[in-house]
């Protein structure tokens, strides 16, 4: 919002530098003036250049701060995301809304929020997920996963992903501590196998 307001203000003063009356567009509307008419001002080109440079610098600085606040760098640990990502690989996340199916995300592990995990989103709110016959099903349809290391060698009964939650798996299906395994550590009435939306830190940039 600050960038939008700043840009509008910059355009207004740029107009003032070019306008013969020395008024910005918002001054014209309000009936005020930033420079008295007839004042001996420096050449318009010089003034436009100075105002433009200051405005552009401010816009770039705000944009960099905005992006930096939403981007983070991580180091992959372990082989749970093989062959997509490898142990010790540097990864960058950015937070841009809620993730979609197929996004790889970094999140706080629901069982211990001091630990950060990297997994792939398989089920979004409202989806029914299931694993059987070495295949992952979403809403009854088998997923085509030519990017995984090995097909899953376990079963997972049909479950519907709750609101504001996500079901995640590692790309190394047989070597990943993920949603299918978390549920084994809690009671059937609990929902330990889903990632709450508030735990998500960001999506991996590719």
Tab-separated table of C-alpha atoms in Angstrom:
chain	number	residue	atom	x	y	z
A	1	UNK	CA	0.000	0.000	0.000
A	2	UNK	CA	2.891	2.310	0.823
A	3	UNK	CA	4.366	1.690	-2.631
A	4	UNK	CA	1.066	2.594	-4.330
A	5	UNK	CA	0.670	5.790	-2.302
A	6	UNK	CA	4.309	6.758	-2.842
A	7	UNK	CA	4.074	6.189	-6.581
A	8	UNK	CA	0.956	8.380	-6.818
A	9	UNK	CA	2.644	11.168	-4.838
A	10	UNK	CA	5.792	10.918	-6.999
A	11	UNK	CA	3.735	11.221	-10.197
A	12	UNK	CA	2.041	14.281	-8.710
A	13	UNK	CA	5.326	16.084	-8.072
A	14	UNK	CA	6.681	15.015	-11.437
A	15	UNK	CA	3.612	16.729	-12.941
A	16	UNK	CA	4.415	19.847	-10.927
A	17	UNK	CA	7.892	19.969	-12.436
A	18	UNK	CA	6.430	19.917	-15.939
A	19	UNK	CA	3.267	21.970	-15.373
A	20	UNK	CA	3.645	25.675	-16.065
A	21	UNK	CA	1.626	26.553	-12.956
A	22	UNK	CA	3.889	24.507	-10.684
A	23	UNK	CA	0.973	22.529	-9.303
A	24	UNK	CA	0.671	18.792	-8.713
A	25	UNK	CA	-2.525	17.089	-9.803
A	26	UNK	CA	-3.651	16.786	-6.188
A	27	UNK	CA	-2.831	20.485	-5.603
A	28	UNK	CA	-4.985	21.413	-8.595
A	29	UNK	CA	-7.895	19.468	-7.123
A	30	UNK	CA	-7.418	21.010	-3.678
A	31	UNK	CA	-6.798	24.509	-5.030
A	32	UNK	CA	-3.356	24.780	-3.421
A	33	UNK	CA	0.071	25.321	-4.982
A	34	UNK	CA	3.503	23.948	-4.144
A	35	UNK	CA	5.349	26.605	-6.163
A	36	UNK	CA	4.275	30.185	-6.776
A	37	UNK	CA	3.399	30.941	-10.358
A	38	UNK	CA	6.120	32.820	-12.197
A	39	UNK	CA	8.879	31.691	-9.784
A	40	UNK	CA	12.227	31.351	-11.550
A	41	UNK	CA	12.733	27.587	-11.389
A	42	UNK	CA	15.628	25.468	-12.690
A	43	UNK	CA	15.228	23.923	-16.121
A	44	UNK	CA	12.361	21.481	-16.365
A	45	UNK	CA	14.565	18.646	-17.568
A	46	UNK	CA	16.848	18.924	-14.523
A	47	UNK	CA	13.915	19.119	-12.117
A	48	UNK	CA	12.137	16.206	-13.764
A	49	UNK	CA	15.353	14.161	-13.594
A	50	UNK	CA	15.863	14.858	-9.881
A	51	UNK	CA	12.260	14.131	-8.939
A	52	UNK	CA	12.236	11.021	-11.122
A	53	UNK	CA	15.463	9.676	-9.621
A	54	UNK	CA	14.251	10.197	-6.052
A	55	UNK	CA	10.888	8.606	-6.829
A	56	UNK	CA	12.424	5.613	-8.601
A	57	UNK	CA	14.941	5.058	-5.810
A	58	UNK	CA	12.174	5.143	-3.199
A	59	UNK	CA	10.031	2.701	-5.189
A	60	UNK	CA	12.929	0.260	-5.664
A	61	UNK	CA	13.882	0.449	-1.972
A	62	UNK	CA	10.305	-0.276	-0.883
A	63	UNK	CA	10.026	-3.146	-3.365
A	64	UNK	CA	13.279	-4.711	-2.116
A	65	UNK	CA	12.154	-4.431	1.505
A	66	UNK	CA	8.776	-5.981	0.671
A	67	UNK	CA	10.281	-8.942	-1.184
A	68	UNK	CA	13.042	-9.476	1.394
A	69	UNK	CA	10.475	-9.692	4.176
A	70	UNK	CA	8.686	-12.524	2.363
A	71	UNK	CA	11.671	-14.506	1.077
A	72	UNK	CA	13.877	-16.880	3.071
A	73	UNK	CA	16.730	-19.249	2.270
A	74	UNK	CA	16.826	-22.819	3.603
A	75	UNK	CA	19.232	-25.723	3.500
A	76	UNK	CA	17.724	-29.112	2.702
A	77	UNK	CA	18.512	-31.792	5.262
A	78	UNK	CA	18.035	-35.468	4.534
A	79	UNK	CA	16.759	-37.374	1.498
A	80	UNK	CA	12.979	-37.230	1.994
A	81	UNK	CA	12.554	-35.027	-1.114
A	82	UNK	CA	14.802	-37.039	-3.451
A	83	UNK	CA	15.085	-36.926	-6.405
A	84	UNK	CA	13.628	-33.395	-6.609
A	85	UNK	CA	15.828	-31.862	-3.916
A	86	UNK	CA	19.024	-33.194	-2.404
A	87	UNK	CA	20.658	-33.168	1.012
A	88	UNK	CA	22.469	-29.890	1.718
A	89	UNK	CA	20.845	-28.106	-1.248
A	90	UNK	CA	20.005	-24.412	-0.779
A	91	UNK	CA	16.361	-23.513	-1.375
A	92	UNK	CA	14.411	-20.252	-1.364
A	93	UNK	CA	10.831	-19.783	-0.202
A	94	UNK	CA	8.380	-16.969	-0.784
A	95	UNK	CA	4.987	-16.536	0.823
A	96	UNK	CA	2.319	-15.815	-1.800
A	97	UNK	CA	-1.129	-16.826	-0.654
A	98	UNK	CA	-2.208	-20.352	0.149
A	99	UNK	CA	-0.398	-23.236	-1.581
A	100	UNK	CA	-1.858	-25.353	-4.361
A	101	UNK	CA	-1.577	-29.068	-5.057
A	102	UNK	CA	1.943	-29.866	-6.199
A	103	UNK	CA	3.605	-26.941	-4.426
A	104	UNK	CA	6.628	-27.768	-2.291
A	105	UNK	CA	6.365	-25.907	1.002
A	106	UNK	CA	8.362	-25.202	4.147
A	107	UNK	CA	6.293	-25.386	7.319
A	108	UNK	CA	6.488	-25.844	11.052
A	109	UNK	CA	5.997	-29.518	11.857
A	110	UNK	CA	2.633	-29.808	13.665
A	111	UNK	CA	4.078	-32.262	16.204
A	112	UNK	CA	6.927	-29.917	17.160
A	113	UNK	CA	6.742	-26.355	15.848
A	114	UNK	CA	10.429	-25.769	16.603
A	115	UNK	CA	11.238	-27.990	13.602
A	116	UNK	CA	10.845	-26.886	9.967
A	117	UNK	CA	9.924	-29.484	7.330
A	118	UNK	CA	9.942	-29.461	3.513
A	119	UNK	CA	7.243	-31.536	1.755
A	120	UNK	CA	4.969	-31.488	-1.283
A	121	UNK	CA	1.289	-30.522	-1.009
A	122	UNK	CA	-0.885	-33.431	-2.150
A	123	UNK	CA	-4.259	-32.572	-0.636
A	124	UNK	CA	-5.819	-29.134	-0.099
A	125	UNK	CA	-8.873	-28.324	2.064
A	126	UNK	CA	-11.858	-30.466	1.041
A	127	UNK	CA	-9.834	-33.081	-0.860
A	128	UNK	CA	-10.191	-36.772	-0.043
A	129	UNK	CA	-6.770	-38.444	-0.010
A	130	UNK	CA	-5.944	-42.152	-0.013
A	131	UNK	CA	-2.946	-44.434	-0.621
A	132	UNK	CA	-3.330	-48.020	-1.850
A	133	UNK	CA	-1.843	-50.341	-4.441
A	134	UNK	CA	1.364	-48.246	-4.473
A	135	UNK	CA	-0.662	-45.270	-5.727
A	136	UNK	CA	-1.788	-41.961	-4.228
A	137	UNK	CA	-5.409	-41.023	-4.919
A	138	UNK	CA	-6.945	-37.569	-4.627
A	139	UNK	CA	-10.727	-37.381	-4.838
A	140	UNK	CA	-10.758	-40.903	-6.231
A	141	UNK	CA	-8.334	-40.201	-9.081
A	142	UNK	CA	-4.800	-41.670	-9.151
A	143	UNK	CA	-1.959	-39.176	-9.272
A	144	UNK	CA	0.549	-39.367	-12.103
A	145	UNK	CA	3.844	-38.886	-10.287
A	146	UNK	CA	6.764	-39.418	-12.620
A	147	UNK	CA	8.914	-37.221	-10.376
A	148	UNK	CA	8.926	-39.490	-7.288
A	149	UNK	CA	11.770	-41.821	-6.401
A	150	UNK	CA	9.673	-44.908	-5.615
A	151	UNK	CA	5.933	-45.551	-5.292
A	152	UNK	CA	4.582	-45.736	-1.739
A	153	UNK	CA	4.782	-49.156	-0.109
A	154	UNK	CA	2.140	-48.384	2.513
A	155	UNK	CA	-1.596	-47.822	2.701
A	156	UNK	CA	-3.512	-44.828	4.003
A	157	UNK	CA	-7.285	-44.946	4.441
A	158	UNK	CA	-9.482	-42.325	2.712
A	159	UNK	CA	-9.530	-39.080	4.686
A	160	UNK	CA	-10.915	-35.639	3.906
A	161	UNK	CA	-8.536	-32.721	4.428
A	162	UNK	CA	-10.072	-30.330	7.002
A	163	UNK	CA	-10.567	-26.601	6.375
A	164	UNK	CA	-7.382	-24.510	6.546
A	165	UNK	CA	-5.223	-27.653	6.457
A	166	UNK	CA	-3.009	-29.511	3.980
A	167	UNK	CA	-1.916	-33.102	3.438
A	168	UNK	CA	1.748	-33.450	2.451
A	169	UNK	CA	4.170	-36.154	1.332
A	170	UNK	CA	7.887	-36.337	0.604
A	171	UNK	CA	8.908	-37.148	-2.971
A	172	UNK	CA	10.913	-40.081	-1.647
A	173	UNK	CA	7.673	-41.852	-0.730
A	174	UNK	CA	9.296	-44.737	1.147
A	175	UNK	CA	11.714	-42.572	3.087
A	176	UNK	CA	9.728	-39.605	4.342
A	177	UNK	CA	8.256	-38.714	7.710
A	178	UNK	CA	5.141	-36.962	6.433
A	179	UNK	CA	1.334	-36.853	6.681
A	180	UNK	CA	0.888	-40.593	6.140
A	181	UNK	CA	3.172	-41.336	9.117
A	182	UNK	CA	2.151	-38.585	11.526
A	183	UNK	CA	-1.313	-40.049	11.958
A	184	UNK	CA	0.157	-43.264	13.372
A	185	UNK	CA	1.391	-41.346	16.419
A	186	UNK	CA	-1.982	-39.995	17.535
A	187	UNK	CA	-5.475	-41.133	18.411
A	188	UNK	CA	-8.016	-41.806	15.605
A	189	UNK	CA	-10.107	-38.857	16.799
A	190	UNK	CA	-7.158	-36.480	16.404
A	191	UNK	CA	-5.992	-34.901	13.154
A	192	UNK	CA	-2.226	-35.100	13.526
A	193	UNK	CA	-1.632	-35.895	9.862
A	194	UNK	CA	-2.480	-32.451	8.459
A	195	UNK	CA	-0.500	-29.196	8.277
A	196	UNK	CA	-2.454	-26.180	9.590
A	197	UNK	CA	-2.367	-23.217	7.213
A	198	UNK	CA	-0.837	-21.022	9.920
A	199	UNK	CA	2.189	-23.349	10.098
A	200	UNK	CA	3.160	-22.713	6.478
A	201	UNK	CA	6.212	-20.492	6.061
A	202	UNK	CA	6.317	-20.326	2.274
A	203	UNK	CA	6.484	-22.083	-1.093
A	204	UNK	CA	9.772	-23.208	-2.645
A	205	UNK	CA	10.834	-21.199	-5.707
A	206	UNK	CA	12.000	-23.252	-8.708
